[in-house]
Coordinates of C-alpha atoms and ligand atoms in Angstrom, one line a residue:
X10 CA 63.8 -127.5 -327.2
X11 CA 67.1 -125.3 -328.3
X12 CA 70.1 -126.8 -327.1
X13 CA 71.9 -124.2 -326.3
X14 CA 75.5 -125.2 -325.6
X15 CA 75.3 -125.6 -329.7
X16 CA 73.9 -122.4 -331.2
X17 CA 72.2 -123.5 -335.4
X18 CA 73.1 -120.1 -336.5
X19 CA 75.8 -120.8 -339.3
X20 CA 78.0 -118.2 -338.3
X21 CA 77.6 -119.6 -334.0
X22 CA 78.8 -123.1 -334.8
X23 CA 80.6 -125.1 -337.7
X24 CA 81.1 -129.2 -337.8
X25 CA 82.7 -132.0 -338.7
X26 CA 83.5 -135.5 -337.4
X27 CA 82.5 -136.4 -334.0
X28 CA 85.6 -139.5 -333.8
X29 CA 85.7 -139.6 -329.9
X30 CA 82.2 -139.1 -327.6
X31 CA 81.9 -136.8 -324.9
X32 CA 81.5 -133.3 -324.9
X33 CA 84.0 -130.5 -323.6
X34 CA 84.2 -126.5 -323.6
X35 CA 86.6 -124.2 -322.6
X36 CA 88.8 -121.9 -325.4
X37 CA 90.6 -122.6 -328.4
X38 CA 95.0 -123.3 -328.4
X39 CA 96.3 -123.2 -332.0
X40 CA 99.0 -125.3 -332.6
X41 CA 101.0 -123.9 -335.7
X42 CA 103.5 -125.7 -337.9
X43 CA 106.9 -125.3 -337.3
X44 CA 108.5 -121.7 -338.6
X45 CA 109.8 -122.5 -342.1
X46 CA 113.3 -120.2 -342.6
X47 CA 112.7 -117.7 -345.1
X48 CA 115.9 -117.6 -346.5
X49 CA 119.8 -116.2 -345.7
X50 CA 119.5 -112.6 -345.4
X51 CA 122.4 -109.4 -346.0
X52 CA 123.5 -108.9 -341.9
X53 CA 123.6 -104.5 -342.3
X54 CA 124.1 -104.2 -338.4
X55 CA 124.9 -106.4 -336.7
X56 CA 124.0 -105.0 -333.2
X57 CA 120.6 -105.2 -334.2
X58 CA 120.9 -108.4 -336.2
X59 CA 122.1 -109.2 -332.1
X60 CA 120.3 -107.5 -330.0
X61 CA 117.0 -109.7 -332.4
X62 CA 118.7 -113.2 -331.0
X63 CA 118.1 -111.3 -327.3
X64 CA 115.2 -110.4 -327.4
X65 CA 113.7 -113.8 -329.0
X66 CA 115.4 -115.1 -326.7
X67 CA 113.8 -113.4 -324.1
X68 CA 110.4 -114.1 -324.9
X69 CA 110.2 -117.8 -325.2
X70 CA 111.7 -117.9 -321.3
X71 CA 109.1 -115.3 -320.4
X72 CA 106.4 -117.2 -322.7
X73 CA 107.6 -120.3 -321.4
X74 CA 108.3 -118.8 -317.1
X75 CA 104.5 -117.2 -317.5
X76 CA 102.8 -121.0 -317.9
X77 CA 104.5 -122.0 -316.1
X78 CA 103.3 -120.0 -312.9
X79 CA 99.6 -120.7 -314.3
X80 CA 100.0 -123.8 -314.5
X81 CA 101.7 -123.9 -311.3
X82 CA 98.4 -121.7 -309.7
X83 CA 96.3 -123.5 -311.9
X84 CA 97.6 -126.8 -310.2
X85 CA 96.5 -125.3 -306.6
X86 CA 93.6 -123.9 -307.6
X87 CA 94.1 -120.0 -306.8
X88 CA 95.0 -117.1 -308.8
X89 CA 93.1 -116.2 -312.5
X90 CA 94.3 -119.2 -314.4
X91 CA 91.6 -121.3 -315.6
X92 CA 91.1 -123.8 -312.5
X93 CA 91.6 -127.6 -313.4
X94 CA 90.0 -130.4 -311.6
X95 CA 91.4 -133.5 -309.1
X96 CA 92.4 -135.0 -311.2
X97 CA 94.1 -133.3 -313.6
X98 CA 95.7 -131.0 -310.8
X99 CA 98.6 -133.9 -310.9
X100 CA 99.0 -133.1 -314.6
X101 CA 99.5 -129.8 -314.2
X102 CA 101.7 -129.4 -312.4
X103 CA 103.8 -132.1 -313.5
X104 CA 103.2 -129.7 -316.8
X105 CA 104.8 -126.4 -314.5
X106 CA 108.3 -128.4 -313.7
X107 CA 108.4 -129.0 -317.5
X108 CA 107.8 -125.4 -318.6
X109 CA 110.3 -124.7 -315.9
X110 CA 113.1 -127.0 -317.1
X111 CA 112.3 -125.6 -320.6
X112 CA 112.9 -121.8 -319.5
X113 CA 115.7 -122.5 -317.6
X114 CA 117.5 -123.9 -321.4
X115 CA 115.9 -121.8 -323.0
X116 CA 117.7 -118.9 -320.5
X117 CA 121.2 -120.5 -320.9
X118 CA 123.9 -117.8 -321.2
X119 CA 126.1 -120.1 -323.8
X120 CA 123.0 -121.1 -326.2
X121 CA 123.3 -117.0 -326.5
X122 CA 126.5 -116.5 -326.5
X123 CA 126.7 -119.1 -329.4
X124 CA 124.1 -117.2 -331.4
X125 CA 125.5 -114.1 -330.7
X126 CA 128.8 -115.2 -332.3
X127 CA 126.9 -116.6 -334.9
X128 CA 125.4 -113.0 -336.1
X129 CA 129.3 -111.7 -336.1
X130 CA 130.2 -114.6 -338.1
X131 CA 127.4 -113.1 -340.2
X132 CA 124.3 -114.8 -339.4
X133 CA 120.9 -112.9 -340.0
X134 CA 119.4 -113.4 -336.4
X135 CA 116.5 -116.4 -337.6
X136 CA 119.3 -118.3 -339.1
X137 CA 121.5 -117.6 -336.0
X138 CA 119.6 -119.2 -333.6
X139 CA 119.2 -122.7 -336.3
X140 CA 122.4 -123.1 -335.6
X141 CA 123.1 -122.2 -332.0
X142 CA 120.2 -124.1 -331.4
X143 CA 121.4 -127.2 -333.8
X144 CA 125.1 -127.1 -332.8
X145 CA 123.7 -127.5 -328.4
X146 CA 121.3 -130.7 -330.1
X147 CA 124.3 -132.0 -332.0
X148 CA 125.8 -131.8 -328.6
X149 CA 123.4 -133.6 -326.3
X150 CA 122.5 -135.8 -328.8
X151 CA 126.1 -136.9 -329.5
X152 CA 125.9 -137.8 -325.2
X153 CA 123.4 -140.0 -325.4
X154 CA 121.6 -142.2 -323.4
X155 CA 119.0 -139.8 -321.0
X156 CA 120.5 -136.2 -322.3
X157 CA 120.0 -136.9 -325.5
X158 CA 116.5 -137.7 -325.1
X159 CA 116.5 -134.0 -323.9
X160 CA 117.8 -133.1 -328.2
X161 CA 114.0 -133.0 -328.5
X162 CA 113.9 -130.7 -326.7
X163 CA 115.8 -128.8 -328.5
X164 CA 114.2 -128.5 -331.4
X165 CA 110.8 -127.6 -330.2
X166 CA 112.9 -124.5 -328.5
X167 CA 114.3 -123.6 -331.6
X168 CA 111.3 -123.2 -333.5
X169 CA 110.3 -121.5 -331.0
X170 CA 112.9 -118.7 -330.9
X171 CA 112.5 -119.2 -334.3
X172 CA 108.9 -118.0 -334.1
X173 CA 109.5 -115.6 -332.2
X174 CA 112.0 -114.1 -334.0
X175 CA 109.6 -113.6 -337.3
X176 CA 107.3 -112.7 -335.3
X177 CA 105.2 -116.2 -335.8
X178 CA 102.7 -117.9 -333.9
X179 CA 104.5 -120.7 -331.2
X180 CA 104.2 -123.7 -332.2
X181 CA 104.0 -127.3 -331.2
X182 CA 101.7 -128.6 -328.5
X183 CA 100.8 -125.2 -326.3
X184 CA 101.1 -125.7 -322.3
X185 CA 98.9 -122.8 -321.5
X186 CA 98.8 -123.6 -318.3
X187 CA 94.9 -123.9 -317.7
X188 CA 92.4 -126.4 -319.4
X189 CA 91.6 -125.8 -322.9
X190 CA 90.8 -126.9 -326.5
X191 CA 94.0 -128.3 -328.9
X192 CA 93.2 -126.8 -332.4
X193 CA 95.9 -128.3 -334.8
X194 CA 95.5 -128.4 -338.7
X195 CA 96.2 -132.7 -338.0
X196 CA 98.1 -133.9 -335.2
X197 CA 100.4 -137.1 -335.9
X198 CA 99.7 -140.5 -333.1
X199 CA 103.2 -139.1 -331.3
X200 CA 101.4 -136.0 -330.8
X201 CA 97.9 -136.9 -329.4
X202 CA 99.8 -139.5 -327.4
X203 CA 101.8 -136.7 -325.4
X204 CA 99.3 -135.0 -324.6
X205 CA 99.1 -132.7 -321.5
X206 CA 95.5 -133.4 -319.2
X207 CA 94.9 -130.1 -319.6
X208 CA 93.7 -130.6 -322.6
X209 CA 89.6 -131.1 -322.4
X210 CA 88.6 -131.9 -326.3
X211 CA 90.4 -132.2 -329.9
X212 CA 89.5 -130.6 -333.5
X213 CA 91.2 -130.5 -336.4
X214 CA 91.0 -129.4 -339.8
X215 CA 92.6 -133.1 -341.0
X216 CA 92.4 -136.7 -340.1
X217 CA 89.7 -139.5 -341.1
X218 CA 87.4 -141.0 -338.3
X219 CA 89.5 -144.3 -337.9
X220 CA 92.7 -142.4 -338.2
X221 CA 95.8 -143.8 -335.3
X222 CA 94.7 -140.2 -333.9
X223 CA 90.8 -140.1 -333.2
X224 CA 91.8 -144.0 -331.6
X225 CA 93.6 -142.6 -329.7
X226 CA 91.9 -139.8 -328.5
X227 CA 89.0 -142.0 -328.1
X228 CA 91.6 -144.5 -325.9
X229 CA 92.1 -141.3 -323.5
X230 CA 88.0 -140.2 -323.7
X231 CA 89.3 -137.4 -325.2
X232 CA 85.7 -136.0 -327.3
X233 CA 87.4 -135.3 -330.4
X234 CA 85.8 -134.2 -333.8
X235 CA 88.2 -134.1 -337.2
X236 CA 87.7 -133.0 -341.1
X237 CA 86.2 -129.3 -339.1
X238 CA 87.0 -127.4 -342.3
X239 CA 87.8 -123.6 -340.9
X240 CA 88.8 -124.9 -337.5
X241 CA 92.4 -123.5 -337.8
X242 CA 90.5 -119.2 -338.9
X243 CA 89.2 -119.2 -335.1
X244 CA 91.4 -116.6 -332.6
X245 CA 93.0 -118.6 -329.2
X246 CA 91.1 -118.0 -326.7
X247 CA 87.3 -118.2 -328.4
X248 CA 85.3 -120.3 -326.4
X249 CA 83.8 -123.2 -327.3
X250 CA 81.7 -126.5 -327.3
X251 CA 83.1 -129.7 -328.5
X252 CA 80.5 -132.7 -329.0
X253 CA 82.3 -135.3 -330.8
X254 CA 79.7 -137.6 -331.0
X255 CA 77.4 -135.6 -333.4
X256 CA 80.4 -133.6 -334.6
X257 CA 79.1 -129.9 -334.2
X258 CA 81.5 -127.5 -332.5
X259 CA 79.2 -124.1 -331.5
X260 CA 81.2 -121.4 -331.0
X261 CA 80.8 -117.4 -329.0
X262 CA 79.0 -119.5 -325.6
X263 CA 78.2 -117.3 -322.3
X264 CA 79.7 -118.6 -319.6
X265 CA 76.0 -121.3 -319.2
X266 CA 75.7 -122.4 -322.0
X267 CA 79.6 -123.6 -320.5
X268 CA 78.4 -124.5 -317.6
X269 CA 75.3 -126.3 -318.7
X270 CA 77.3 -127.7 -321.3
X271 CA 79.3 -129.5 -318.4
X272 CA 76.6 -131.2 -316.3
X273 CA 75.0 -132.6 -318.7
X274 CA 78.5 -133.9 -320.2
X275 CA 79.4 -135.4 -316.3
X276 CA 75.1 -136.4 -315.5
X277 CA 75.8 -138.9 -319.3
X278 CA 78.9 -139.7 -318.2
X279 CA 77.9 -140.7 -314.9
X280 CA 74.2 -142.5 -315.8
X281 CA 76.3 -144.9 -318.3
X282 CA 79.3 -145.2 -316.0
X283 CA 76.3 -146.8 -313.6
X284 CA 75.9 -150.0 -316.3
X285 CA 77.8 -153.0 -315.8
X286 CA 77.7 -156.9 -316.4
X287 CA 78.5 -158.5 -319.4
X288 CA 77.4 -158.4 -322.3
X289 CA 73.7 -160.1 -323.2
X290 CA 71.3 -159.6 -325.6
X291 CA 67.9 -158.5 -324.8
X292 CA 67.9 -162.9 -324.1
X293 CA 71.2 -163.4 -323.0
X294 CA 72.4 -164.3 -325.9
X295 CA 76.1 -163.8 -324.6
X296 CA 78.4 -161.3 -326.9
X297 CA 81.6 -160.5 -324.4
X298 CA 82.3 -156.6 -324.9
X299 CA 85.9 -156.2 -324.8
X300 CA 88.0 -153.2 -324.2
X301 CA 90.8 -151.6 -326.7
X302 CA 93.8 -151.0 -325.1
X303 CA 97.3 -148.7 -326.2
X304 CA 98.7 -149.2 -322.5
X305 CA 98.2 -150.2 -318.4
X306 CA 96.4 -146.7 -318.1
X307 CA 93.4 -147.6 -320.8
X308 CA 92.4 -150.1 -318.6
X309 CA 89.0 -149.4 -317.0
X310 CA 86.6 -151.6 -315.4
X311 CA 83.9 -152.5 -316.8
X312 CA 84.7 -155.0 -319.5
X313 CA 85.1 -158.4 -320.0
X314 CA 89.0 -158.5 -320.9
X315 CA 90.6 -157.0 -323.5
X316 CA 89.7 -157.9 -327.3
X317 CA 93.1 -155.3 -328.8
X318 CA 96.0 -154.4 -326.9
X319 CA 98.1 -151.6 -329.3
X320 CA 101.6 -152.6 -328.4
X321 CA 102.8 -150.7 -330.8
X322 CA 101.2 -147.3 -328.7
X323 CA 104.2 -148.3 -326.1
X324 CA 106.9 -147.2 -328.2
X325 CA 105.1 -144.5 -330.8
X326 CA 108.3 -141.9 -330.2
X327 CA 111.2 -144.1 -329.0
X328 CA 113.9 -143.8 -331.0
X329 CA 116.1 -147.5 -329.9
X330 CA 113.9 -150.7 -329.9
X331 CA 112.7 -152.0 -326.2
X332 CA 114.5 -155.0 -324.9
X333 CA 112.6 -157.1 -323.9
X334 CA 113.0 -156.8 -320.2
X335 CA 111.4 -153.8 -321.0
X336 CA 108.4 -155.0 -322.9
X337 CA 108.2 -157.7 -321.3
X338 CA 107.4 -155.2 -317.6
X339 CA 105.1 -153.7 -320.2
X340 CA 102.5 -156.8 -321.2
X341 CA 102.7 -157.9 -317.2
X342 CA 101.0 -154.5 -316.5
X343 CA 98.1 -155.4 -318.4
X344 CA 98.3 -158.8 -318.1
X345 CA 98.4 -158.6 -314.1
X346 CA 95.9 -156.6 -314.2
X347 CA 92.7 -158.1 -316.7
X348 CA 91.1 -161.1 -317.1
X349 CA 91.9 -162.0 -320.6
X350 CA 94.1 -160.0 -323.0
X351 CA 93.9 -160.2 -326.5
X352 CA 97.9 -158.7 -327.9
X353 CA 98.1 -157.9 -331.1
X354 CA 102.4 -157.9 -332.3
X355 CA 103.6 -155.0 -333.6
X356 CA 101.8 -153.2 -336.1
X357 CA 104.3 -150.6 -337.5
X358 CA 103.6 -148.6 -340.3
X359 CA 101.8 -145.8 -342.8
X360 CA 100.7 -142.8 -339.9
X361 CA 102.2 -145.8 -336.8
X362 CA 106.3 -145.2 -338.2
X363 CA 107.8 -146.4 -335.4
X364 CA 112.2 -145.1 -335.5
X365 CA 113.3 -147.5 -334.0
X366 CA 112.5 -149.7 -336.7
X367 CA 115.2 -147.8 -339.5
X368 CA 112.0 -148.5 -341.8
X369 CA 113.2 -146.1 -345.5
X370 CA 110.5 -144.4 -347.1
X371 CA 108.5 -146.3 -349.5
X372 CA 106.6 -144.3 -352.4
X373 CA 103.0 -146.4 -350.9
X374 CA 103.3 -147.4 -347.7
X375 CA 99.8 -148.2 -346.7
X376 CA 100.3 -151.0 -348.3
X377 CA 104.3 -151.7 -348.8
X378 CA 105.5 -153.0 -345.3
X379 CA 103.2 -152.6 -342.5
X380 CA 102.4 -154.7 -339.5
X381 CA 103.0 -158.5 -339.8
X382 CA 105.2 -157.9 -342.7
X383 CA 107.5 -155.8 -341.0
X384 CA 109.1 -159.4 -340.6
X385 CA 110.3 -159.6 -343.9
X386 CA 112.6 -157.6 -342.7
X387 CA 113.2 -158.0 -339.6
X388 CA 112.6 -161.3 -337.8
X389 CA 114.7 -160.6 -334.8
X390 CA 111.9 -158.0 -333.7
X391 CA 109.1 -160.1 -334.4
X392 CA 110.9 -162.8 -332.0
X393 CA 111.4 -160.8 -329.1
X394 CA 107.9 -159.5 -328.7
X395 CA 107.0 -163.6 -328.6
X396 CA 109.0 -164.3 -326.3
X397 CA 108.0 -161.4 -324.2
X398 CA 104.8 -161.7 -324.3
X399 CA 105.3 -165.6 -323.3
X400 CA 108.0 -164.9 -320.4
X401 CA 105.1 -162.0 -319.6
X402 CA 101.8 -164.8 -319.4
X403 CA 104.0 -167.6 -317.6
X404 CA 105.4 -165.1 -314.9
X405 CA 101.2 -163.7 -314.4
X406 CA 99.2 -166.7 -315.7
X407 CA 97.5 -164.9 -317.5
X408 CA 95.4 -166.1 -320.1
X409 CA 96.8 -163.9 -322.8
X410 CA 95.6 -164.3 -326.5
X411 CA 98.2 -163.4 -329.2
X412 CA 97.8 -162.2 -332.6
X413 CA 99.2 -160.7 -335.8
X414 CA 98.5 -157.2 -337.8
X415 CA 97.4 -157.2 -341.6
X416 CA 97.3 -161.2 -341.9
X417 CA 97.0 -161.0 -346.0
X418 CA 96.9 -165.2 -346.8
X419 CA 96.3 -168.8 -344.5
X420 CA 100.7 -169.7 -345.2
X421 CA 101.4 -166.2 -342.7
X422 CA 99.2 -166.5 -340.1
X423 CA 100.2 -170.2 -340.3
X424 CA 103.7 -169.4 -340.0
X425 CA 102.8 -167.0 -337.1
X426 CA 101.4 -169.0 -335.3
X427 CA 103.8 -171.6 -335.2
X428 CA 106.1 -169.5 -334.5
X429 CA 104.0 -168.2 -331.3
X430 CA 103.0 -171.8 -330.0
X431 CA 106.6 -172.8 -330.3
X432 CA 106.5 -169.9 -327.2
X433 CA 104.1 -171.9 -325.6
X434 CA 101.3 -169.8 -326.8
X435 CA 98.3 -171.3 -327.1
X436 CA 95.4 -169.2 -328.3
X437 CA 96.9 -167.8 -332.0
X438 CA 94.7 -165.4 -333.5
X439 CA 94.5 -163.4 -336.8
X440 CA 93.5 -159.9 -337.7
X441 CA 91.3 -159.7 -340.7
X442 CA 92.2 -156.6 -342.4
X443 CA 93.3 -157.0 -345.8
X444 CA 89.8 -158.3 -348.5
X445 CA 92.4 -161.6 -348.8
X446 CA 91.7 -162.9 -345.8
X447 CA 88.3 -162.1 -345.8
X448 CA 87.6 -164.3 -348.3
X449 CA 89.7 -167.0 -347.2
X450 CA 88.3 -166.6 -343.6
X451 CA 88.2 -170.7 -343.4
X452 CA 91.5 -171.2 -344.3
X453 CA 93.3 -169.1 -342.0
X454 CA 89.9 -171.2 -339.5
X455 CA 92.6 -174.2 -339.7
X456 CA 95.2 -172.9 -338.9
X457 CA 94.9 -170.5 -336.0
X458 CA 91.9 -170.3 -333.6
X459 CA 89.8 -167.1 -333.0
X460 CA 89.6 -164.2 -335.9
X461 CA 89.7 -160.7 -334.9
X462 CA 88.0 -157.9 -337.9
X463 CA 89.7 -154.9 -337.9
X464 CA 87.3 -152.9 -339.6
X465 CA 89.2 -149.3 -339.8
X466 CA 91.6 -151.5 -342.7
X467 CA 89.2 -154.2 -343.9
X468 CA 87.3 -150.6 -344.9
X469 CA 90.4 -149.1 -345.8
X470 CA 91.5 -151.9 -348.7
X471 CA 87.9 -152.8 -349.3
X472 CA 87.1 -149.3 -350.6
X473 CA 90.8 -148.2 -351.4
X474 CA 89.9 -145.4 -349.5
X475 CA 92.8 -143.8 -347.6
X476 CA 91.5 -144.0 -343.7
X477 CA 93.9 -140.4 -342.8
X478 CA 90.9 -138.8 -345.1
X479 CA 89.1 -136.7 -344.2
X480 CA 87.1 -136.1 -347.6
X481 CA 86.1 -140.9 -347.8
X482 CA 83.9 -141.0 -344.7
X483 CA 81.2 -141.2 -346.4
X484 CA 83.0 -145.2 -348.0
X485 CA 84.7 -145.3 -344.2
X486 CA 81.2 -146.1 -343.2
X487 CA 81.0 -149.6 -341.3
X488 CA 77.6 -149.7 -342.6
X489 CA 79.1 -149.9 -345.8
X490 CA 77.4 -153.5 -347.6
X491 CA 80.2 -154.4 -348.7
X492 CA 82.4 -154.0 -345.5
X493 CA 78.9 -156.4 -343.7
X494 CA 79.2 -159.1 -346.6
X495 CA 82.8 -159.5 -345.7
X496 CA 82.0 -159.4 -341.8
X497 CA 79.1 -162.3 -341.6
X498 CA 81.2 -164.7 -344.0
X499 CA 84.3 -164.8 -341.1
X500 CA 81.6 -164.7 -338.7
X501 CA 80.0 -168.0 -340.8
X502 CA 83.4 -169.4 -341.8
X503 CA 84.1 -169.0 -337.5
X504 CA 80.4 -170.4 -336.7
X505 CA 81.9 -174.0 -339.4
X506 CA 84.9 -173.9 -337.4
X507 CA 83.5 -173.8 -333.7
X508 CA 86.4 -170.6 -332.8
X509 CA 85.0 -167.4 -332.1
X510 CA 85.2 -164.5 -334.5
X511 CA 85.2 -160.5 -333.1
X512 CA 85.5 -157.1 -334.0
X513 CA 87.9 -155.0 -333.1
X514 CA 87.6 -152.3 -335.4
X515 CA 85.8 -149.0 -334.3
X516 CA 83.4 -150.0 -335.8
X517 CA 82.2 -152.6 -332.3
X518 CA 81.8 -149.0 -330.2
X519 CA 79.1 -147.7 -332.5
X520 CA 75.8 -148.9 -330.7
X521 CA 73.9 -148.8 -333.0
X522 CA 75.7 -151.1 -335.1
X523 CA 76.8 -153.7 -332.9
X524 CA 73.1 -155.4 -332.7
X525 CA 74.4 -155.5 -336.8
X526 CA 77.2 -157.1 -335.9
X527 CA 75.9 -159.6 -333.7
X528 CA 73.2 -160.5 -335.9
X529 CA 75.9 -161.2 -338.4
X530 CA 77.8 -164.1 -335.9
X531 CA 79.9 -161.4 -334.1
X532 CA 80.8 -163.6 -331.3
X533 CA 82.6 -160.6 -329.3
X534 CA 83.8 -156.7 -330.0
X535 CA 86.0 -154.4 -328.6
X536 CA 86.0 -150.9 -328.4
X537 CA 87.7 -147.9 -327.0
X538 CA 86.6 -148.1 -323.0
X539 CA 83.9 -144.8 -323.6
X540 CA 82.2 -147.0 -325.5
X541 CA 80.9 -149.8 -323.4
X542 CA 78.4 -148.9 -321.6
X543 CA 76.0 -147.8 -324.9
X544 CA 77.1 -150.6 -327.0
X545 CA 75.9 -152.7 -322.9
X546 CA 72.8 -151.2 -323.1
X547 CA 71.9 -151.2 -326.6
X548 CA 72.7 -155.2 -326.9
X549 CA 70.3 -155.4 -324.4
X550 CA 67.5 -154.3 -325.4
X551 CA 67.3 -156.6 -328.9
X552 CA 66.9 -160.9 -328.7
X553 CA 69.4 -162.3 -331.3
X554 CA 66.2 -163.2 -333.2
X555 CA 66.2 -158.8 -334.0
X556 CA 69.9 -158.6 -334.1
X557 CA 69.6 -161.3 -336.9
X558 CA 66.7 -159.7 -338.7
X559 CA 68.4 -156.7 -338.6
X560 CA 71.8 -157.4 -339.9
X561 CA 70.0 -159.5 -343.3
X562 CA 68.5 -155.7 -344.0
X563 CA 71.0 -153.7 -343.2
X564 CA 73.5 -156.5 -346.3
Ligands
LIG17 C1 92.6 -152.0 -337.6 O1 92.2 -152.0 -338.3 O2 90.7 -152.2 -338.0 C2 92.4 -152.8 -336.0 C3 91.6 -152.1 -335.2 O3 94.0 -151.7 -336.5 P1 94.4 -150.4 -336.5 O4 93.1 -149.5 -336.3 O5 95.7 -150.4 -335.2 O6 94.8 -150.6 -338.0
LIG18 MG1 93.9 -152.6 -338.5

């Protein structure tokens, strides 16, 4: 029977790459880029120009107040706001408070007077707004502490005021005060990490299947589609459905179709949520099913531990380095709640810049100072982090494993292992993300206790294909035989050494691929919580011998 939520006529739908499973529907709200200031304009009528400034600030204030009121109504579950679910109510009322606070800043008489004074000094309205906001921002930043952290809010408000003045759409993460599908040209990991609970799905025009934005969406269980040509051309308010598995976008849905889609999605999630127990093939061969997390908030019951704790996700928007104490607290929070945890030391660089590291821009960042290589220029960062991991492990008595990202040579693995063991950490591993490391997996394993294959980067570097590139998904496909051959040789090295070799890239969460990876000899699969039930179910339907046959056929 035709699926009413996904009309098949070309005009009724769009398609991209499904990167985070689940289905959702809601009105589109687009995220516009910050406005570009046009060249300065000669001011002929000072009073008219000053009126433009005031009107822009009033319109930003009114917009924020209206959205705060809508968010507050949604939290109470009344009025015309689209109802938030119970889980969303707290987030929506917090959103209302934030929007109210921003409205107060935009309505600040001192700000308005500064902008009017700038007009009297000869600036046109957009440049006067730019000057006034920049002045207030710099004043806040100079005060340091909490106030300095609010400086970014002034940048956001400045962009909004200039956009209002120029008649452009409002930039920044929208906060319409009701559940919506976020549509953007592209999103940074920091944008995605900061999304409110009112976002029911996200769709971007750009982006690759294993980009960190996709990974963060998956971590939150948020249906997401990337590389969706034409999505930003849809008008705000258009109701669409998003299938994060197939990448299909349905456009122009009826209310009944939306209700049915939500019902089906809930039923599917409920069905999968009932699956439990450790990972096993049909003939009881154990395969540990672990979680990929970015913080304690991503922990869910039902897995056998954490196979990848991406610690850099804790600090994406930080301008100052996290202290030792702060790190101990963040790691201990996870250690206290999981059976075993593989902590990955900071993996900064390329699409995950960590501003507090102050690394200079590079012409080719994916091949530059990233992951473990940051240690070449800032050795204290790894020392402090290892100290904090060791302290958190001691304090909680956790089964803490530690591994480094972007290990390239056995010598790097040995140096990392020495430093980790010197702090009492006994389970030390290396990620295999670079073909050179995969080729020498046996020698890596003489230095470390386990390997964890990061298929996202291993694909990127094996196929020379940018993982964020929307047009290279075929090369980044984890079914590529060259990738599977590298995985097989790592697993074989693990078998020979009697040491575990897991997969923690996004490939591990693909239920169809899971038996193949097990057949290649992989001992654990680590994935976003949302993927665990379907991988568990699929594995339970194949014997180890079936898995080996599937693996042999796939290479
Ligand atoms: C990987 O590269 O597969 C991996 C797990 O690390 P990240 O995606 O964080 O780069
Ligand atoms: Mg990686």
